[in-house]
CSV table of C-alpha atoms in Angstrom, one decimal:
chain,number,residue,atom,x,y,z
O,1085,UNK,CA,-6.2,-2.6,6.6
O,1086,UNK,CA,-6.7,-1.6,2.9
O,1087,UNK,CA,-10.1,-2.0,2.1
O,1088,UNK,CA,-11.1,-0.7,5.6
O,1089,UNK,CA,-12.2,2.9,5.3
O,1090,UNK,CA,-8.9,5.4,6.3
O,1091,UNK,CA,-9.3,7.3,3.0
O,1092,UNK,CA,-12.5,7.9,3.1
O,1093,UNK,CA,-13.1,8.2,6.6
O,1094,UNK,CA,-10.5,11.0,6.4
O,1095,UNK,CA,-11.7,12.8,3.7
O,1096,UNK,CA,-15.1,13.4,5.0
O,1097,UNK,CA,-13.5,14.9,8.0
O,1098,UNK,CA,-11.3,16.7,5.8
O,1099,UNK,CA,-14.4,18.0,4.2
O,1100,UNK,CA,-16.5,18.9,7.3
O,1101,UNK,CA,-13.0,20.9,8.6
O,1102,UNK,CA,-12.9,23.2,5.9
O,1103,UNK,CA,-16.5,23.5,6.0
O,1104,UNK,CA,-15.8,24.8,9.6
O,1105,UNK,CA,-12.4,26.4,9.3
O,1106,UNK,CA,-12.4,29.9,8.4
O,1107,UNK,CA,-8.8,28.8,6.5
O,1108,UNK,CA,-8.9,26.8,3.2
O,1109,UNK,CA,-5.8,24.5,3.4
O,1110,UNK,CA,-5.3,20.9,3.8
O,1111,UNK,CA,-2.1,18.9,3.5
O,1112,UNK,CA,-2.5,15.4,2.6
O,1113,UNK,CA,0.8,13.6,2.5
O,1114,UNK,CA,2.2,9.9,1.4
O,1115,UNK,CA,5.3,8.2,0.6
O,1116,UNK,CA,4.2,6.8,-2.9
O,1117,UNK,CA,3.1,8.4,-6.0
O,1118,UNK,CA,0.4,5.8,-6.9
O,1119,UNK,CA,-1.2,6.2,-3.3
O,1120,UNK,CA,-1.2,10.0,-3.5
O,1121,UNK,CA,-2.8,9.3,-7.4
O,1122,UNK,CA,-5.2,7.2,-5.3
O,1123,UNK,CA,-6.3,9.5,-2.6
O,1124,UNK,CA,-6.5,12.3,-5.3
O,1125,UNK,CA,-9.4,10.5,-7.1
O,1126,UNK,CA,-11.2,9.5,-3.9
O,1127,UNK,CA,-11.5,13.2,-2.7
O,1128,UNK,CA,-12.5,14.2,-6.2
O,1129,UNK,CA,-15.0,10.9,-6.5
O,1130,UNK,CA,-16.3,12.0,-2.0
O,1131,UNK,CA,-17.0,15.8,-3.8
O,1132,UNK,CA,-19.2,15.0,-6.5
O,1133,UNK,CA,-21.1,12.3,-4.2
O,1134,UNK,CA,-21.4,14.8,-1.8
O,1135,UNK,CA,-23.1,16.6,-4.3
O,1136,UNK,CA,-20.3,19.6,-3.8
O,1137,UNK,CA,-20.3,22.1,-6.6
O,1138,UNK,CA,-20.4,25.9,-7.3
O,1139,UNK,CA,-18.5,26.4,-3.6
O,1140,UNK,CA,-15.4,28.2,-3.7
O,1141,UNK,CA,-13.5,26.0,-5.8
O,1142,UNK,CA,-9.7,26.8,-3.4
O,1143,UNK,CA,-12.0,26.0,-0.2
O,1144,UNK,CA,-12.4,22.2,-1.3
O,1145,UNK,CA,-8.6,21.7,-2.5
O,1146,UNK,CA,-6.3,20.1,-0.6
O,1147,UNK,CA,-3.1,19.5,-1.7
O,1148,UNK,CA,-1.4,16.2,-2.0
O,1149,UNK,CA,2.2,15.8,-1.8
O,1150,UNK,CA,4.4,12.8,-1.6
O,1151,UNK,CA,7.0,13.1,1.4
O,1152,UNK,CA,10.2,13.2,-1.1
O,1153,UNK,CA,8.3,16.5,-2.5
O,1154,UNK,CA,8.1,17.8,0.6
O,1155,UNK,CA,11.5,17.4,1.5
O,1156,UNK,CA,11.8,19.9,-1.0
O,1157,UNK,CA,10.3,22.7,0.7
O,1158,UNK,CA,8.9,22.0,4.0
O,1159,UNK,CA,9.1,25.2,5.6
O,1160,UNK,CA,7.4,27.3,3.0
O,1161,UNK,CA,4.7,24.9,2.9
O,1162,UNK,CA,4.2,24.6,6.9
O,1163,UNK,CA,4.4,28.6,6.7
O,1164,UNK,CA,1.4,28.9,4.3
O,1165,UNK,CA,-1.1,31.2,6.4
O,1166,UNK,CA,-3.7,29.4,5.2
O,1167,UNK,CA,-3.1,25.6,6.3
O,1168,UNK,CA,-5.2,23.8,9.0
O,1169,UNK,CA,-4.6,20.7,8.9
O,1170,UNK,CA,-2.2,17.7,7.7
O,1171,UNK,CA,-3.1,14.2,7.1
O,1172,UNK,CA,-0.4,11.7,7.0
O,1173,UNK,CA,-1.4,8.6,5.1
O,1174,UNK,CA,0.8,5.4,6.1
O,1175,UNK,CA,2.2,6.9,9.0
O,1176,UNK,CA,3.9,4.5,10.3
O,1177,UNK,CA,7.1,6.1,8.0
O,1178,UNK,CA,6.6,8.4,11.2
O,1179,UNK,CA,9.7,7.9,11.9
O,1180,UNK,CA,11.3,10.2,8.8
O,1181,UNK,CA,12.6,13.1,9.8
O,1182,UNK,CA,10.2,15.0,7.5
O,1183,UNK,CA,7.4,13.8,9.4
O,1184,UNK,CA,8.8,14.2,12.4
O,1185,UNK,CA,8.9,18.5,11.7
O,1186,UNK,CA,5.0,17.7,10.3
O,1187,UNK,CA,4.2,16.1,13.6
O,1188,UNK,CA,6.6,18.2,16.1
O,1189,UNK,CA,5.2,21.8,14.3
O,1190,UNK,CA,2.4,23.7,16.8
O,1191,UNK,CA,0.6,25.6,13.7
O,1192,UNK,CA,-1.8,23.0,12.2
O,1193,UNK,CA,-3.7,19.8,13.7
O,1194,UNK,CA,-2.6,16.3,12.1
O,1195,UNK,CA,-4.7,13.5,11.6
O,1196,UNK,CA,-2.5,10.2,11.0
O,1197,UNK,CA,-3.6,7.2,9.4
O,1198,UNK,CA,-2.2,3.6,9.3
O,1199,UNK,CA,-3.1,0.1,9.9
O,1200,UNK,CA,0.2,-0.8,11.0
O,1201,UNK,CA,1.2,1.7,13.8
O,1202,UNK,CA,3.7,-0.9,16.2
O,1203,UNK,CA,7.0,-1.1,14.0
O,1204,UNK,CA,9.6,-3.5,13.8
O,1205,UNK,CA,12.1,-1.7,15.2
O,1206,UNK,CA,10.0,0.3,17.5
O,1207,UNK,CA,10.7,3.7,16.4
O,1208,UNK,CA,8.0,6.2,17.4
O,1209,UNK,CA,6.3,7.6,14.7
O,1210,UNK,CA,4.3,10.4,16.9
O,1211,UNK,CA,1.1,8.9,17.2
O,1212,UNK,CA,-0.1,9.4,20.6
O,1213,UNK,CA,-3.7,9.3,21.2
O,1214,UNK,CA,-5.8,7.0,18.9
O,1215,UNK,CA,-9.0,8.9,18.1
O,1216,UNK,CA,-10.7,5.9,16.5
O,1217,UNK,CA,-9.8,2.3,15.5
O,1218,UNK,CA,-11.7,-0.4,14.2
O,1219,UNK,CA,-10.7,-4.1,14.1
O,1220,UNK,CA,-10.7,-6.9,11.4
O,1221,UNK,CA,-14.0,-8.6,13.0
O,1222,UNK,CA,-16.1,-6.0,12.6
O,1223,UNK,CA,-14.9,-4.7,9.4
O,1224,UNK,CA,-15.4,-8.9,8.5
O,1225,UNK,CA,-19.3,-8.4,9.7
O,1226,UNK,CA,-19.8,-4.7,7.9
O,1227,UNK,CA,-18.6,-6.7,5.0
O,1228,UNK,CA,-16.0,-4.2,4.6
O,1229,UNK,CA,-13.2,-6.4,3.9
O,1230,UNK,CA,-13.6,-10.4,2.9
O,1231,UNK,CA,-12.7,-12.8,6.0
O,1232,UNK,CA,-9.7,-14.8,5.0
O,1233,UNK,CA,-9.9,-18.6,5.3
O,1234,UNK,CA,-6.8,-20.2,7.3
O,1235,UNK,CA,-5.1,-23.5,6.2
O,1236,UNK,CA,-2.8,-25.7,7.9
O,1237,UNK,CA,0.6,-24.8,7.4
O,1238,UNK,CA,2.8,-26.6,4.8
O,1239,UNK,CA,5.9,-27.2,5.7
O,1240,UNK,CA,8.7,-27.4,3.0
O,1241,UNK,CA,12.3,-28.2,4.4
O,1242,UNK,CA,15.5,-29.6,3.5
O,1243,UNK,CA,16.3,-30.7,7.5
O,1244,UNK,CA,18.1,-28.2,8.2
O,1245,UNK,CA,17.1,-25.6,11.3
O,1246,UNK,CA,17.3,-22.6,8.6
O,1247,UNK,CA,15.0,-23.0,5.3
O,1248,UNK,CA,16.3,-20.6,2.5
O,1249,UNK,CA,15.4,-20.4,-0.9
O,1250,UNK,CA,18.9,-20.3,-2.5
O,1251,UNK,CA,18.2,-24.2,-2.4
O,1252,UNK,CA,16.9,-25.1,-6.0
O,1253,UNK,CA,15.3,-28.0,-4.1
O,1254,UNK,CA,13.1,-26.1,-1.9
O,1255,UNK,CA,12.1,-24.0,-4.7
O,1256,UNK,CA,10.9,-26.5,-6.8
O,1257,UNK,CA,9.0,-28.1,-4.0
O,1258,UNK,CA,7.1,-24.9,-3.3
O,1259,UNK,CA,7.0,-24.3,-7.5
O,1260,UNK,CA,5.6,-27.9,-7.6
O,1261,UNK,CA,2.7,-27.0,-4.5
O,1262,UNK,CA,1.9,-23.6,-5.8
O,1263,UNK,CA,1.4,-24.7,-9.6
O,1264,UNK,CA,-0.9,-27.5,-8.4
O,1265,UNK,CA,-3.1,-25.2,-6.0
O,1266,UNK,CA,-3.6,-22.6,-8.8
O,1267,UNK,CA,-4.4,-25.2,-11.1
O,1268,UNK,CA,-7.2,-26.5,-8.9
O,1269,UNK,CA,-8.7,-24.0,-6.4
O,1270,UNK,CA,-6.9,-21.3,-6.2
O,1271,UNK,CA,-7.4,-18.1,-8.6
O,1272,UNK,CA,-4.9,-15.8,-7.4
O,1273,UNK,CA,-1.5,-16.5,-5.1
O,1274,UNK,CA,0.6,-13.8,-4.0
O,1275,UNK,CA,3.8,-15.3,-2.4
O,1276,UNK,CA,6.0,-13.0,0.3
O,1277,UNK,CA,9.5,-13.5,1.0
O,1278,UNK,CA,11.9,-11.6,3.3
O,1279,UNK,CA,15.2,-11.7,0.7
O,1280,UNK,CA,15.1,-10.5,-2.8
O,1281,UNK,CA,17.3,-13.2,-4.3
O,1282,UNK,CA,14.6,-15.8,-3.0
O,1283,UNK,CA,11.6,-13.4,-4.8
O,1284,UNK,CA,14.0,-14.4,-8.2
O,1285,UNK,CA,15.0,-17.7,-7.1
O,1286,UNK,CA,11.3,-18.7,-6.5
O,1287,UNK,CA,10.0,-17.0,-9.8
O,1288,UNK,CA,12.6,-19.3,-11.8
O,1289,UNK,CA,11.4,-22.3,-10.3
O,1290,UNK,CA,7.9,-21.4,-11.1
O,1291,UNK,CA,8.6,-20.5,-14.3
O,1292,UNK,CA,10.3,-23.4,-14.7
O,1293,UNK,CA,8.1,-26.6,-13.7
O,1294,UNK,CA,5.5,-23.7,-15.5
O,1295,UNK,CA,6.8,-24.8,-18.7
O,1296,UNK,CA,6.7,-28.7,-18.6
O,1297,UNK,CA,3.0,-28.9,-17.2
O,1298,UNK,CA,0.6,-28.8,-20.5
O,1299,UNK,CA,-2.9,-26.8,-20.4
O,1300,UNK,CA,-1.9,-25.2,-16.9
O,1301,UNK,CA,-4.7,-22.3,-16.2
O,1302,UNK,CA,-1.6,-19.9,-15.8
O,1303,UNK,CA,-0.8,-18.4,-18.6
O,1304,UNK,CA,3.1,-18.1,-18.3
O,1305,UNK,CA,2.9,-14.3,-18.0
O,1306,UNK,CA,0.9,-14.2,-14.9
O,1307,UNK,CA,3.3,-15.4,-13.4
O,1308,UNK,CA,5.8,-12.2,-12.0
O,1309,UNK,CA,8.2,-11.1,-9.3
O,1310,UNK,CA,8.6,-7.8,-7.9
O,1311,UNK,CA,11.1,-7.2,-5.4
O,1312,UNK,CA,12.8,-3.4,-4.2
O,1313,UNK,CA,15.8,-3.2,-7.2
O,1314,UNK,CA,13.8,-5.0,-10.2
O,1315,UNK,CA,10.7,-6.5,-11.3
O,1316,UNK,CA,10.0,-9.2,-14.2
O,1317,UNK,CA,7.7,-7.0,-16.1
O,1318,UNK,CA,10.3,-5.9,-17.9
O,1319,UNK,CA,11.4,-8.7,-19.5
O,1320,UNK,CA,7.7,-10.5,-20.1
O,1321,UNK,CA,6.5,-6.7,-21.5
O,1322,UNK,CA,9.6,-4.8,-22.6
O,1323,UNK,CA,7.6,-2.6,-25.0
O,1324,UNK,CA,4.7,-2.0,-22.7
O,1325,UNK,CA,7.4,-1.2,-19.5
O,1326,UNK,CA,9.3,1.2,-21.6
O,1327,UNK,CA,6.1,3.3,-22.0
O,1328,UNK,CA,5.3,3.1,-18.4
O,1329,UNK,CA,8.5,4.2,-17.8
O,1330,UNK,CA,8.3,7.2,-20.4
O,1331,UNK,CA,5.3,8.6,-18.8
């Protein structure tokens, strides 16, 4: 799980392989810009606390792609003489065609890496011999990751066998419970959905019942949505957003 150790894990092998491997080339690839940005600063970060300088500087680099730029021009990059090995971050997007050539080629090895690796919909995603795994209770007792405490459900329904929350009801009984928990003991609530019109719908009703409670310890623009199509940062930082956007 995040927090757990697959980046860095990874990267030290990546380091000790090119240490070993008469070729200098390492493909890591992702499916999101910010988790390629991410893994580009943690191999940088591993290198200097590795204490690795004044080495051939094109023996240390690999290079990160995301998979849409890869797309672009996958068979000159798995021609390049010089590549070893591919790391696919999150690969339980195995299932992309794209990765599907990474995994299928016979050139390079490929190291995959995921906490998630049963899908939904049972796709393979070419993973098939584990070569480590760790679990959440002894990451819990390395202090890895922080050991979640479990509450009793709470059940919010109108009566009917299917809860939705188009029902302005329903989402101002779950506005009404999450605006009293945050206001008492909890600092931080993330709440996940399965539509995007209930993300919106539940974000309203927050905002909502927000408004008519004074002295709240939200400050009204903590509260956000973010869903596939749209986000409400936009409209709580237009000016801010726009530069984002820009750059």
């Amino acid at each position: 799980p995040t927090g757990g150790g697959k980046t860095r894990i990874s990267q030290r092998i990546i380091l000790e392989w090119l240490k070993l491997s008469e070729k200098g080339k390492v493909l890591w690839v992702t499916h999101r810009n910010l988790l390629l940005s991410q893994a580009r600063k943690s191999f940088r970060s591993l290198m200097d606390d590795m204490n690795i300088k004044g080495i051939q500087g094109d023996k240390y680099e690999s290079r990160f792609l995301t998979k849409s730029n890869l797309d672009a021009d996958l068979k000159t990059i798995l021609g390049d003489k010089d590549l070893s090995l591919i790391v696919i971050d999150e690969a339980h997007h195995g299932a992309a065609s794209t990765y599907k050539q990474i995994i299928n080629q016979k050139k390079c090895s490929v190291i995959s890496l995921t906490a998630t690796p049963n899908r939904t919909d049972n796709a393979e995603i070419g993973i098939y011999k584990i070569s480590y795994q760790t679990s959440y209770r002894e990451l819990f007792k390395r202090n890895c990751i922080i050991e979640p405490t479990f509450e009793e459900p709470v059940y919010i329904s109108d009566g009917s066998k299917k809860v939705t929350y188009n029902n302005k009801e329903l989402c101002d009984e779950l506005a009404e419970y999450v605006l009293e928990r945050t206001n008492n003991n909890l600092k931080k609530c993330l709440i996940c959905v399965t539509m995007k019109d209930y993300a919106e719908n539940i974000y309203d009703a927050i905002k909502e019942k927000h408004s008519s409670i004074y002295g709240h310890r939200l400050d009204s623009t903590q509260i956000q949505f973010v869903h596939g199509s749209k986000n409400s940062m936009e409209e709580t930082f237009p000016k801010v957003f726009r530069e984002l956007k820009k750059n």
